[in-house]
mmCIF file of N, CA and C in Angstrom:
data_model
loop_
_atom_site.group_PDB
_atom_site.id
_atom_site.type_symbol
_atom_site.label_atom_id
_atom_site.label_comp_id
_atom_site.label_asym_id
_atom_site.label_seq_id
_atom_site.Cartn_x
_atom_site.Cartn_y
_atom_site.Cartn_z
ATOM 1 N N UNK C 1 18.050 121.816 53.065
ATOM 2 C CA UNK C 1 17.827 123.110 52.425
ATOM 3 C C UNK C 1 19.083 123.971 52.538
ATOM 4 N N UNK C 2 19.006 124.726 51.761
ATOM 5 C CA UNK C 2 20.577 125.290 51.502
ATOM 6 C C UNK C 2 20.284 126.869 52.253
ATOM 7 N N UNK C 3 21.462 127.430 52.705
ATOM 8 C CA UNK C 3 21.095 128.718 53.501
ATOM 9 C C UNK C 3 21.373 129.578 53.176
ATOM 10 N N UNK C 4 20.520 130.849 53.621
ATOM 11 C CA UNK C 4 20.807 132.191 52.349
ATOM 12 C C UNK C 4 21.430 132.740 53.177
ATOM 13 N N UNK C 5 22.311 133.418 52.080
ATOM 14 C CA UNK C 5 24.150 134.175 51.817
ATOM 15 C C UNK C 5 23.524 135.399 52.213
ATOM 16 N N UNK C 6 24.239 135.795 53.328
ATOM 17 C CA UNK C 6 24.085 137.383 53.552
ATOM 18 C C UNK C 6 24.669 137.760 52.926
ATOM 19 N N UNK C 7 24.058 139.650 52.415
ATOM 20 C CA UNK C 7 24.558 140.378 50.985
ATOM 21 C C UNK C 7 25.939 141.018 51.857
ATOM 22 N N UNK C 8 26.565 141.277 51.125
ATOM 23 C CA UNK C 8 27.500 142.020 51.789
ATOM 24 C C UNK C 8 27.888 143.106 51.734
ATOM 25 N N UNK C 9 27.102 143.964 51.154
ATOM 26 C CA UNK C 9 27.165 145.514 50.870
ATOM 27 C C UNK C 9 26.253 145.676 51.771
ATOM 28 N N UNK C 10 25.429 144.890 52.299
ATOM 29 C CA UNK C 10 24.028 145.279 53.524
ATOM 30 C C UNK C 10 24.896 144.861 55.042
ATOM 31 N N UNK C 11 25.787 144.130 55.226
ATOM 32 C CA UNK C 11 26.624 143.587 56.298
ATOM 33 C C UNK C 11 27.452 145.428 56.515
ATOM 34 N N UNK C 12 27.685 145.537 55.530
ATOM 35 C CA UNK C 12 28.766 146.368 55.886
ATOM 36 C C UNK C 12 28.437 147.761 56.666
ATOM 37 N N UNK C 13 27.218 148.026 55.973
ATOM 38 C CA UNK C 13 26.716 149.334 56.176
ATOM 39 C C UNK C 13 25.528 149.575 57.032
ATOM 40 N N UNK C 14 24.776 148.135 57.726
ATOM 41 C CA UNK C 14 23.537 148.022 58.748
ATOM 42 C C UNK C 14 24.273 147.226 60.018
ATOM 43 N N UNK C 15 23.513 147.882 61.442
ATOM 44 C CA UNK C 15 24.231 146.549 62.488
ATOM 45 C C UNK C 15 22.867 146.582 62.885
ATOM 46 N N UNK C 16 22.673 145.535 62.938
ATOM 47 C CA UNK C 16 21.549 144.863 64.130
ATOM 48 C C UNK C 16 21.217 145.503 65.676
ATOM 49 N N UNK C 17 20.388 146.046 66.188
ATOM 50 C CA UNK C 17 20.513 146.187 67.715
ATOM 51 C C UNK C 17 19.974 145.109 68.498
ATOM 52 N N UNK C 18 20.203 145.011 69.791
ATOM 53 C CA UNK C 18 20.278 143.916 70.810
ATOM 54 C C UNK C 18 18.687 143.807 70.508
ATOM 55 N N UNK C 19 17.471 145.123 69.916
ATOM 56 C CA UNK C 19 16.022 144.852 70.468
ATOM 57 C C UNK C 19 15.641 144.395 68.776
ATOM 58 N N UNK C 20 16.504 144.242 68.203
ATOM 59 C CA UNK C 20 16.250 143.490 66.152
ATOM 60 C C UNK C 20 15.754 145.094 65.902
ATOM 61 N N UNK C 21 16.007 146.219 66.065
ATOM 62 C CA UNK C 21 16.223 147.368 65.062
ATOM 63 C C UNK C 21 17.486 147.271 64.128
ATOM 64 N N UNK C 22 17.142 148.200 62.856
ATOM 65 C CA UNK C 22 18.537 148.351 62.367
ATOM 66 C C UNK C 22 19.245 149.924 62.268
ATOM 67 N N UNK C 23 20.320 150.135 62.608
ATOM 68 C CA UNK C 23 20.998 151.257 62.652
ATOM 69 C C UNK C 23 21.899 151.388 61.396
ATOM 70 N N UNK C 24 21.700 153.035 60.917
ATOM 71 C CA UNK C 24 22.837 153.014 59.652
ATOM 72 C C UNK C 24 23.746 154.544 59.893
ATOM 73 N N UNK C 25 24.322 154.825 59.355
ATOM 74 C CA UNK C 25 25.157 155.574 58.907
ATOM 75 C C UNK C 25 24.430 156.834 58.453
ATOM 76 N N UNK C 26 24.617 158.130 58.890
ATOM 77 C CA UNK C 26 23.972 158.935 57.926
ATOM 78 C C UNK C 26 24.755 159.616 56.900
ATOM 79 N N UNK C 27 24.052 159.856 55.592
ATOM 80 C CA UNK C 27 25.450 160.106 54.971
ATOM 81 C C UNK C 27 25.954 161.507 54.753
ATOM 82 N N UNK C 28 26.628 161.978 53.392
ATOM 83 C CA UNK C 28 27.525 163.048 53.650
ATOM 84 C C UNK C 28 28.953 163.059 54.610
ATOM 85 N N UNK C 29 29.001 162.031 55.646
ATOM 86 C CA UNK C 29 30.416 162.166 56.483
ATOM 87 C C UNK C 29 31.264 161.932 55.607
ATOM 88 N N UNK C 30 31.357 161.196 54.556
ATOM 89 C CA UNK C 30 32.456 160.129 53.981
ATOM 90 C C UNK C 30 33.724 160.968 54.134
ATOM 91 N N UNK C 31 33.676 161.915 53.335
ATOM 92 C CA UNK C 31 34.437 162.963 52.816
ATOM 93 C C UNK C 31 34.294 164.590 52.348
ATOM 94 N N UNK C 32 35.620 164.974 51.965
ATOM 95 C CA UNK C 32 35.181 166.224 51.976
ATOM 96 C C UNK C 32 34.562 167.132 53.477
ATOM 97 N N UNK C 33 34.881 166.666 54.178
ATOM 98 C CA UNK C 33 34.724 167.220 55.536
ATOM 99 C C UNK C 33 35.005 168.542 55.895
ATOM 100 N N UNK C 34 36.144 169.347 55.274
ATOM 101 C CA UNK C 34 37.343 170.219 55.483
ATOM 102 C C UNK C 34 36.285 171.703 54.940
ATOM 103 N N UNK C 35 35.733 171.284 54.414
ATOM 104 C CA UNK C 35 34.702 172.785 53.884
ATOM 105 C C UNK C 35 33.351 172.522 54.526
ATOM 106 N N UNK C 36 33.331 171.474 55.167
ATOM 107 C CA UNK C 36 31.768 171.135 55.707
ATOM 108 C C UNK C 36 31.506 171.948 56.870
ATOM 109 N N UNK C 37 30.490 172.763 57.543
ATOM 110 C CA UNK C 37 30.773 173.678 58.679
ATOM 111 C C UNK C 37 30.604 172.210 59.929
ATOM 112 N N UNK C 38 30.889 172.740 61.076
ATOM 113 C CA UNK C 38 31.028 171.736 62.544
ATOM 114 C C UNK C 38 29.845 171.588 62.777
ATOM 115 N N UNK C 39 29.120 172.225 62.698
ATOM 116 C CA UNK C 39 27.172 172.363 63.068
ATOM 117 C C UNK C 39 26.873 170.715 62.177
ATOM 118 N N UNK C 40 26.963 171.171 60.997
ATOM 119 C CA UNK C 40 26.247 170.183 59.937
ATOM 120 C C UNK C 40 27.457 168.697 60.180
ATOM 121 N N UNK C 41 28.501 168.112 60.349
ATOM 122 C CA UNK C 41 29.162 166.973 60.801
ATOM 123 C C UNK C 41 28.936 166.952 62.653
ATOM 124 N N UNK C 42 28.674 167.421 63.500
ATOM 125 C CA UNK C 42 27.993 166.933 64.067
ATOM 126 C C UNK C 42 26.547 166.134 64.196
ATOM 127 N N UNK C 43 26.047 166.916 63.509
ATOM 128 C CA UNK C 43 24.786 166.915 63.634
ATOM 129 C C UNK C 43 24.574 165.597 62.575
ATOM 130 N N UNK C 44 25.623 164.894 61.908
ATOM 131 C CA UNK C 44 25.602 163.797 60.779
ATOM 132 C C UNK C 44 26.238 162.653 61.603
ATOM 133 N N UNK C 45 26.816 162.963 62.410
ATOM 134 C CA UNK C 45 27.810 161.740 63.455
ATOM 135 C C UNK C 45 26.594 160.716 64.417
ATOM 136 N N UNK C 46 25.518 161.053 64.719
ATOM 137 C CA UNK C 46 24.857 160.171 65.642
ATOM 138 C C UNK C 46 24.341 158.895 64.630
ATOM 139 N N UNK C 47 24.003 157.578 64.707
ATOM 140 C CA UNK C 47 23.339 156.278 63.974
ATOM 141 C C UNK C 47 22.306 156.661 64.271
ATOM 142 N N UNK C 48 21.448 156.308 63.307
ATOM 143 C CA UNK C 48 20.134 156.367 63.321
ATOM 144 C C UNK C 48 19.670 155.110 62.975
ATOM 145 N N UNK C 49 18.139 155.249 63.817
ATOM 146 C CA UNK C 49 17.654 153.640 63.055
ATOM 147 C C UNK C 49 16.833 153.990 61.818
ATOM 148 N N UNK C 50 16.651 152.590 61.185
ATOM 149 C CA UNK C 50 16.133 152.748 59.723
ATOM 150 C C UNK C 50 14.700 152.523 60.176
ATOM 151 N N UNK C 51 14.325 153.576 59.256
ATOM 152 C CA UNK C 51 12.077 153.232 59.558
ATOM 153 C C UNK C 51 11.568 151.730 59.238
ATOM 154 N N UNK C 52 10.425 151.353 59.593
ATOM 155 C CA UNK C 52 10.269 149.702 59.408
ATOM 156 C C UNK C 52 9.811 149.781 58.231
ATOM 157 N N UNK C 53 9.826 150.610 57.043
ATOM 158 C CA UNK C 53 9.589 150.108 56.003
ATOM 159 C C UNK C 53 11.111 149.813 55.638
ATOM 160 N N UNK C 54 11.918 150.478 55.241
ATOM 161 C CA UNK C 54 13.386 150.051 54.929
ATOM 162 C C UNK C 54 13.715 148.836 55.824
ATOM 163 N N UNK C 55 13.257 148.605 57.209
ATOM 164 C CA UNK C 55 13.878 147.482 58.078
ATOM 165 C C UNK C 55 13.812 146.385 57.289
ATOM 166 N N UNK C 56 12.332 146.173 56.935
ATOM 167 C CA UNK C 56 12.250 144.962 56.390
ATOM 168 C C UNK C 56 12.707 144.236 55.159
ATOM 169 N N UNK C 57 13.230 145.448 54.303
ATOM 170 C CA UNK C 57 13.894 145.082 53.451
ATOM 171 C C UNK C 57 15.329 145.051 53.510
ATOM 172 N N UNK C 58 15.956 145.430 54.378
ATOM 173 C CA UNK C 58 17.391 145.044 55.192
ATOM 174 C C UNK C 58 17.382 144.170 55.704
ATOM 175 N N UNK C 59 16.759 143.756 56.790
ATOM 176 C CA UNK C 59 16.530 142.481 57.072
ATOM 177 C C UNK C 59 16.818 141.182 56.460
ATOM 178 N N UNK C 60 16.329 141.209 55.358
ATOM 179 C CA UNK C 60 15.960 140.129 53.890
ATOM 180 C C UNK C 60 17.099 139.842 53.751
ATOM 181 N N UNK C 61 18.113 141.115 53.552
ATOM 182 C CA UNK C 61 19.263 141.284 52.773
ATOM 183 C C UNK C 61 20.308 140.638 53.738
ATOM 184 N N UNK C 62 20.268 141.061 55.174
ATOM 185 C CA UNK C 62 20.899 140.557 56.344
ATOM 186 C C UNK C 62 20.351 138.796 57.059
ATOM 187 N N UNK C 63 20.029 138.028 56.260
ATOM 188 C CA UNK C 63 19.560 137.004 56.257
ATOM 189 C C UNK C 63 19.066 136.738 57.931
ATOM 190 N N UNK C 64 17.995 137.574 58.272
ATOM 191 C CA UNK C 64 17.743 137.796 59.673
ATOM 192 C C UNK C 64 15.873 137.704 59.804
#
C-alpha cells in the first residue's frame, strides 16, 4: 500500500505536541506590526492549541 503525502501547507503552520494536540500560530503577527499597539502583539505571541474539531481535520492533513 502506498503512503499518504503529508500536505505541506499543514506541516508548515501545525506542530504536533508530545500529548498528539495540535498547536498553531495566532494570526495578525505576520506583519504590519509598527502601528499594532504592544497590548494586542503580545497578547497574539502565545501558540494555542487547535479545538478537536479542527484537530481532526489537521491531523488527516498531517498524515498522523
Amino acid at each position: 500500500m502506498p503512503k499518504m503525502k503529508t500536505h505541506s501547507g499543514a506541516k508548515k503552520r501545525f506542530r504536533l505536541t508530545g500529548s498528539g494536540k495540535i498547536k498553531r500560530r495566532r494570526a495578525n503577527r505576520a506583519h504590519y506590526n509598527e502601528w499594532k499597539s504592544s497590548t494586542l502583539t503580545r497578547r497574539l505571541k502565545p501558540e494555542v492549541v487547535l479545538s478537536d474539531a479542527d484537530a481532526k481535520k489537521i491531523k488527516k492533513l498531517l498524515a498522523k
